[in-house]
Tab-separated table of C-alpha atoms in Angstrom:
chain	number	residue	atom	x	y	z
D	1	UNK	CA	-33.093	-21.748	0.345
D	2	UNK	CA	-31.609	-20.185	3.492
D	3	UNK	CA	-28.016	-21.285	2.190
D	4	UNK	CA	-28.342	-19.814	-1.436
D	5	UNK	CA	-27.688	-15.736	-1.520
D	6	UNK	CA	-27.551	-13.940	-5.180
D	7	UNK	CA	-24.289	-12.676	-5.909
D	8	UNK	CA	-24.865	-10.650	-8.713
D	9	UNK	CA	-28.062	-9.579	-9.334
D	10	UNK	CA	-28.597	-6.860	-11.702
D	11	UNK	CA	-32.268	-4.213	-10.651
D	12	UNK	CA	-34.104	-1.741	-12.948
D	13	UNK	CA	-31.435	0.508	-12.410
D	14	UNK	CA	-29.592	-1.990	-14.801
D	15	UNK	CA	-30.991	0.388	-18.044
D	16	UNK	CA	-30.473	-1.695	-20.503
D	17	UNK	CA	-31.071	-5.517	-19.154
D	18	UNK	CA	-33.090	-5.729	-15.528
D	19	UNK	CA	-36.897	-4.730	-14.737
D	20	UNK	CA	-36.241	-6.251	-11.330
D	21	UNK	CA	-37.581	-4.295	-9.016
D	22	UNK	CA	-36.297	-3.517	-5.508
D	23	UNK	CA	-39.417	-3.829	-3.202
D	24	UNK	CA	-40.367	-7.295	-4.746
D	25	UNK	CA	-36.949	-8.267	-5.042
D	26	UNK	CA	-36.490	-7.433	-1.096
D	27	UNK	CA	-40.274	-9.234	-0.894
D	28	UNK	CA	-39.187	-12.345	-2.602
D	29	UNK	CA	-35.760	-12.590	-1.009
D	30	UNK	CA	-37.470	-12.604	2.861
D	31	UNK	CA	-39.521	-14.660	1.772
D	32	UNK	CA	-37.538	-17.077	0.381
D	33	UNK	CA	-35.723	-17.256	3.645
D	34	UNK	CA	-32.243	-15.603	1.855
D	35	UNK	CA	-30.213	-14.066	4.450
D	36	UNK	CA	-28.580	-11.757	2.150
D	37	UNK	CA	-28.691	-10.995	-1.659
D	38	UNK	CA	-26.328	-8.809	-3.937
D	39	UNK	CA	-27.611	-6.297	-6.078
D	40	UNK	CA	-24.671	-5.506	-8.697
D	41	UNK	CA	-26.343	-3.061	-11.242
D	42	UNK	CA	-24.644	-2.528	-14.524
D	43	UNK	CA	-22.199	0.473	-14.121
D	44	UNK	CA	-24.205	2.044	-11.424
D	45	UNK	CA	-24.528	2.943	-7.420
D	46	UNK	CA	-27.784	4.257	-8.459
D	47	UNK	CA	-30.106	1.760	-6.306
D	48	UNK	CA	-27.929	2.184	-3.242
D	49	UNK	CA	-29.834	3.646	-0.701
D	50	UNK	CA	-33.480	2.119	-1.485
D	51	UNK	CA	-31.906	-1.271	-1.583
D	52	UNK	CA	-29.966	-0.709	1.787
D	53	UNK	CA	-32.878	0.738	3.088
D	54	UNK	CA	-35.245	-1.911	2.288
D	55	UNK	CA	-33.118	-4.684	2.973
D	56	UNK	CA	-32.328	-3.798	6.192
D	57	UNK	CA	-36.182	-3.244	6.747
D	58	UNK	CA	-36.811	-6.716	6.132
D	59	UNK	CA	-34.049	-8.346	7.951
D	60	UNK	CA	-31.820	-9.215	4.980
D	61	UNK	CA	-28.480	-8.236	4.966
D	62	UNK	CA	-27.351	-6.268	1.641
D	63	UNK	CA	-24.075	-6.500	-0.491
D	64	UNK	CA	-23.139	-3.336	-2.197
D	65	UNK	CA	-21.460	-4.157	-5.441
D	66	UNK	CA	-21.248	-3.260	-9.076
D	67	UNK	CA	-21.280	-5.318	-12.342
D	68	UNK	CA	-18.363	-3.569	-14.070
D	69	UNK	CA	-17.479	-3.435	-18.192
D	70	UNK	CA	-13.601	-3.530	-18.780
D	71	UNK	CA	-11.926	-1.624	-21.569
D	72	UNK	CA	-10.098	-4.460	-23.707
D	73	UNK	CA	-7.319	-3.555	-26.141
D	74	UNK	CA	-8.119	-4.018	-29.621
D	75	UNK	CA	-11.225	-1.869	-31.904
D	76	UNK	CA	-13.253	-4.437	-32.222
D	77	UNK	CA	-13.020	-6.332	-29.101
D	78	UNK	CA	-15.643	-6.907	-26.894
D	79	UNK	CA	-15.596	-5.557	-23.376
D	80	UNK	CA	-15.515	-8.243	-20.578
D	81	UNK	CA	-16.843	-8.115	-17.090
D	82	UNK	CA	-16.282	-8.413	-13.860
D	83	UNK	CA	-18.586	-7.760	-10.518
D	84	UNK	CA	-16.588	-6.471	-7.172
D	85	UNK	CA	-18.395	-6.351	-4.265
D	86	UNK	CA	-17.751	-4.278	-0.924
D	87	UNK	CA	-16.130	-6.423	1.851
D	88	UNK	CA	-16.245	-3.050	3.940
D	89	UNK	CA	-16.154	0.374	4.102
D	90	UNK	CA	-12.653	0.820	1.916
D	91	UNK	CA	-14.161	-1.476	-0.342
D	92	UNK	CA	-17.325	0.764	-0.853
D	93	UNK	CA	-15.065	3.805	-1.594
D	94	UNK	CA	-12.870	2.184	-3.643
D	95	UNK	CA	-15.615	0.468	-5.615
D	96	UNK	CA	-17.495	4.429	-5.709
D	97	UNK	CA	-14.104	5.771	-7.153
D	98	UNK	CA	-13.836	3.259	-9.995
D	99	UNK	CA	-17.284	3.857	-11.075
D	100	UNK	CA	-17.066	7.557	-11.042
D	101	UNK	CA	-13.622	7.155	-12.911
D	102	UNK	CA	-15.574	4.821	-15.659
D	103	UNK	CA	-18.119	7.319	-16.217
D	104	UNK	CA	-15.297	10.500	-15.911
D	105	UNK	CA	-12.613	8.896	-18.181
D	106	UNK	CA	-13.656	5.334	-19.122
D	107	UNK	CA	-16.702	6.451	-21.749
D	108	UNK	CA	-16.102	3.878	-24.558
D	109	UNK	CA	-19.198	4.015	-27.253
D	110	UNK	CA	-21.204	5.535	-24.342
D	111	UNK	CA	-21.009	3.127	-22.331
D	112	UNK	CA	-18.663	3.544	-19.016
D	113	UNK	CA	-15.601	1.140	-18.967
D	114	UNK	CA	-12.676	0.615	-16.597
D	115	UNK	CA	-8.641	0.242	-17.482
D	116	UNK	CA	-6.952	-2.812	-16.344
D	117	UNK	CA	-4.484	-0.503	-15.369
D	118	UNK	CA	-6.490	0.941	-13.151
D	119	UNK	CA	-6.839	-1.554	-10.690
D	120	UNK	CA	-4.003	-2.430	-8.199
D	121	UNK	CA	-3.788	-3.243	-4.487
D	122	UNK	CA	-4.627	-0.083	-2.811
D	123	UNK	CA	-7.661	0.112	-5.697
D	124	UNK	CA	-8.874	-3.438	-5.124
D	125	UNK	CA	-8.348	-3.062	-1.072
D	126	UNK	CA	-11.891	-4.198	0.383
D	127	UNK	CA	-13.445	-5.778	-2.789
D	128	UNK	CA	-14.349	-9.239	-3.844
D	129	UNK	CA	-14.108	-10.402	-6.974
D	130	UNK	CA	-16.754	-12.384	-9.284
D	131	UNK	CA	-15.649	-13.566	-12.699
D	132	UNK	CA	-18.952	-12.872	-14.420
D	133	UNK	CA	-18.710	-16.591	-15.425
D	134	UNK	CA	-19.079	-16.142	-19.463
D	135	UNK	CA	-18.586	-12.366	-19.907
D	136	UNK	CA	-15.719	-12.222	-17.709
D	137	UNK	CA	-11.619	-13.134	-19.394
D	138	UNK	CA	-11.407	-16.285	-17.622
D	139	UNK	CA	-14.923	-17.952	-18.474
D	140	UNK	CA	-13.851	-16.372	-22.349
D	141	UNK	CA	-10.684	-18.588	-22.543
D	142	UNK	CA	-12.618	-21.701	-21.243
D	143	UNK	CA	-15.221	-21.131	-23.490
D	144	UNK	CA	-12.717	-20.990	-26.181
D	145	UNK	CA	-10.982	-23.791	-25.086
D	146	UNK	CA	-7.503	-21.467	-24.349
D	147	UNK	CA	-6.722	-22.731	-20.812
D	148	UNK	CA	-3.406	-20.833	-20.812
D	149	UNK	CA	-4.956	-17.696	-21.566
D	150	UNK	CA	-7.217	-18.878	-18.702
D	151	UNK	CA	-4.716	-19.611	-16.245
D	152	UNK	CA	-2.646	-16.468	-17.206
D	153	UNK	CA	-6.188	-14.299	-16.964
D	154	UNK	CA	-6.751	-16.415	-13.395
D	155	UNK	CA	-3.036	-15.259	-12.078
D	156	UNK	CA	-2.852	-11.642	-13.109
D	157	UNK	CA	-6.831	-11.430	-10.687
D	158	UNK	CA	-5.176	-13.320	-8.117
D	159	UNK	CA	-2.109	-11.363	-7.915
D	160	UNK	CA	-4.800	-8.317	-7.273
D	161	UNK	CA	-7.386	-9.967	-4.647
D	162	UNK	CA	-5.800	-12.893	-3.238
D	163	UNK	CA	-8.164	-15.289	-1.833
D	164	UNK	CA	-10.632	-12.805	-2.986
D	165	UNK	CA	-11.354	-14.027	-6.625
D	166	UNK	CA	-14.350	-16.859	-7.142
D	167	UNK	CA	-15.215	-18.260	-10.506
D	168	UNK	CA	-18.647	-17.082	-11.078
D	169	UNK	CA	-20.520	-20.274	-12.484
D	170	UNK	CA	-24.874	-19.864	-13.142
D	171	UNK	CA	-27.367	-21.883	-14.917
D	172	UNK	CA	-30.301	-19.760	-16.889
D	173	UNK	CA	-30.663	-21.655	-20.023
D	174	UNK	CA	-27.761	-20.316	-22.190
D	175	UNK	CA	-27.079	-22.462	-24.680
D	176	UNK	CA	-23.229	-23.917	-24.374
D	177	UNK	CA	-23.466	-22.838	-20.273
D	178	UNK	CA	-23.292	-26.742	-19.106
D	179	UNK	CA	-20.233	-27.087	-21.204
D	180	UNK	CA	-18.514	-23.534	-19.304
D	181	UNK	CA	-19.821	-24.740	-16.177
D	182	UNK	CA	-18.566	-28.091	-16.480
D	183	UNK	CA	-15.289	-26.831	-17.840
D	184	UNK	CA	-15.063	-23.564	-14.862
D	185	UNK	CA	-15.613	-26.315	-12.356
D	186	UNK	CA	-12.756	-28.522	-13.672
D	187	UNK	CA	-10.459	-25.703	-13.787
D	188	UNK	CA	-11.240	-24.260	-9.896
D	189	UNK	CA	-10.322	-27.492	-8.897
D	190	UNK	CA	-7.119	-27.325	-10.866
D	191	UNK	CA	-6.234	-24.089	-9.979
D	192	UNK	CA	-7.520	-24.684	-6.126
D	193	UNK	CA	-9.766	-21.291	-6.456
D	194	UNK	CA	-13.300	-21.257	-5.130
């Protein structure tokens, strides 16, 4: 397993969907062999420094990120995702000032959102991009079958990151998830992203 590494990996600090916790998390990564593993808890730095801490520890190399809910026009429409991680130290503060602005001036329902509008180079500078595969825009469209709104979704996230966008594609069981995956897979190879 020394090639795999979890990309977005949500912890008990996740309130509402994780009781992973961090010292058999770091545990089972080790000794799986994993040179590194994400943890990208809902909304929330709150893990931070007892992940760093104990990764580091054990010889794994953390990734800082952050599983983010964005505002989406429309009452009734469901938020989508998307998980940035820190490529570096600007990364890290840009990714801490769009999670205190979600919790300052995002609070939709309770929960903390982010603007679209929010996010432009100097915002995005030092983050990578994960599509959250089904709960993201782009893995919505495919799953609807709107490859337009897809492609149009893809261009307006590479316009922000560049070569710093992946399609996030997982298998856990979902039901309809080998038809996204098989349909995210044809379209990165269409649209040449990884």
């Amino acid at each position: 397993m020394t090639d795999f590494v979890h990309l977005r990996l949500h912890t008990e600090y996740s309130l509402v969907d994780s009781v992973v916790r961090l010292p058999e998390l770091i545990t089972q990564v080790a000794a799986e062999g994993m040179s590194a593993v994400a943890v990208t808890d809902q909304s929330n730095l709150f893990a931070l420094v007892k992940f760093y801490t104990a990764a580091l520890e054990r010889g794994v190399k953390p990734i800082v990120g952050v599983d983010l809910l964005i505002a989406e026009t429309g009452e009734r429409v469901t938020p989508t995702r998307i998980a940035l991680l820190c490529q570096n130290e600007a990364g890290y503060r840009n990714l801490t000032r769009l999670v205190s602005r979600a919790y300052l001036e995002g609070q939709q329902h309770g929960e903390p959102r982010i603007e679209r509008i929010w996010l432009d180079a100097r915002s995005t500078a030092g983050l990578i991009a994960l599509s959250c595969g089904p709960e993201g825009d782009v893995g919505r469209a495919l799953a609807a079958g709107k490859v337009a709104d897809a492609r149009r979704r893809l261009a307006e996230w590479r316009a922000l990151f560049g070569d710093r966008y992946y399609l996030e594609v997982s298998r856990v069981g979902r039901e309809g998830e080998e038809v996204l995956l098989a349909a995210t897979v044809e379209f990165a190879l269409a649209e040449s992203v990884p």
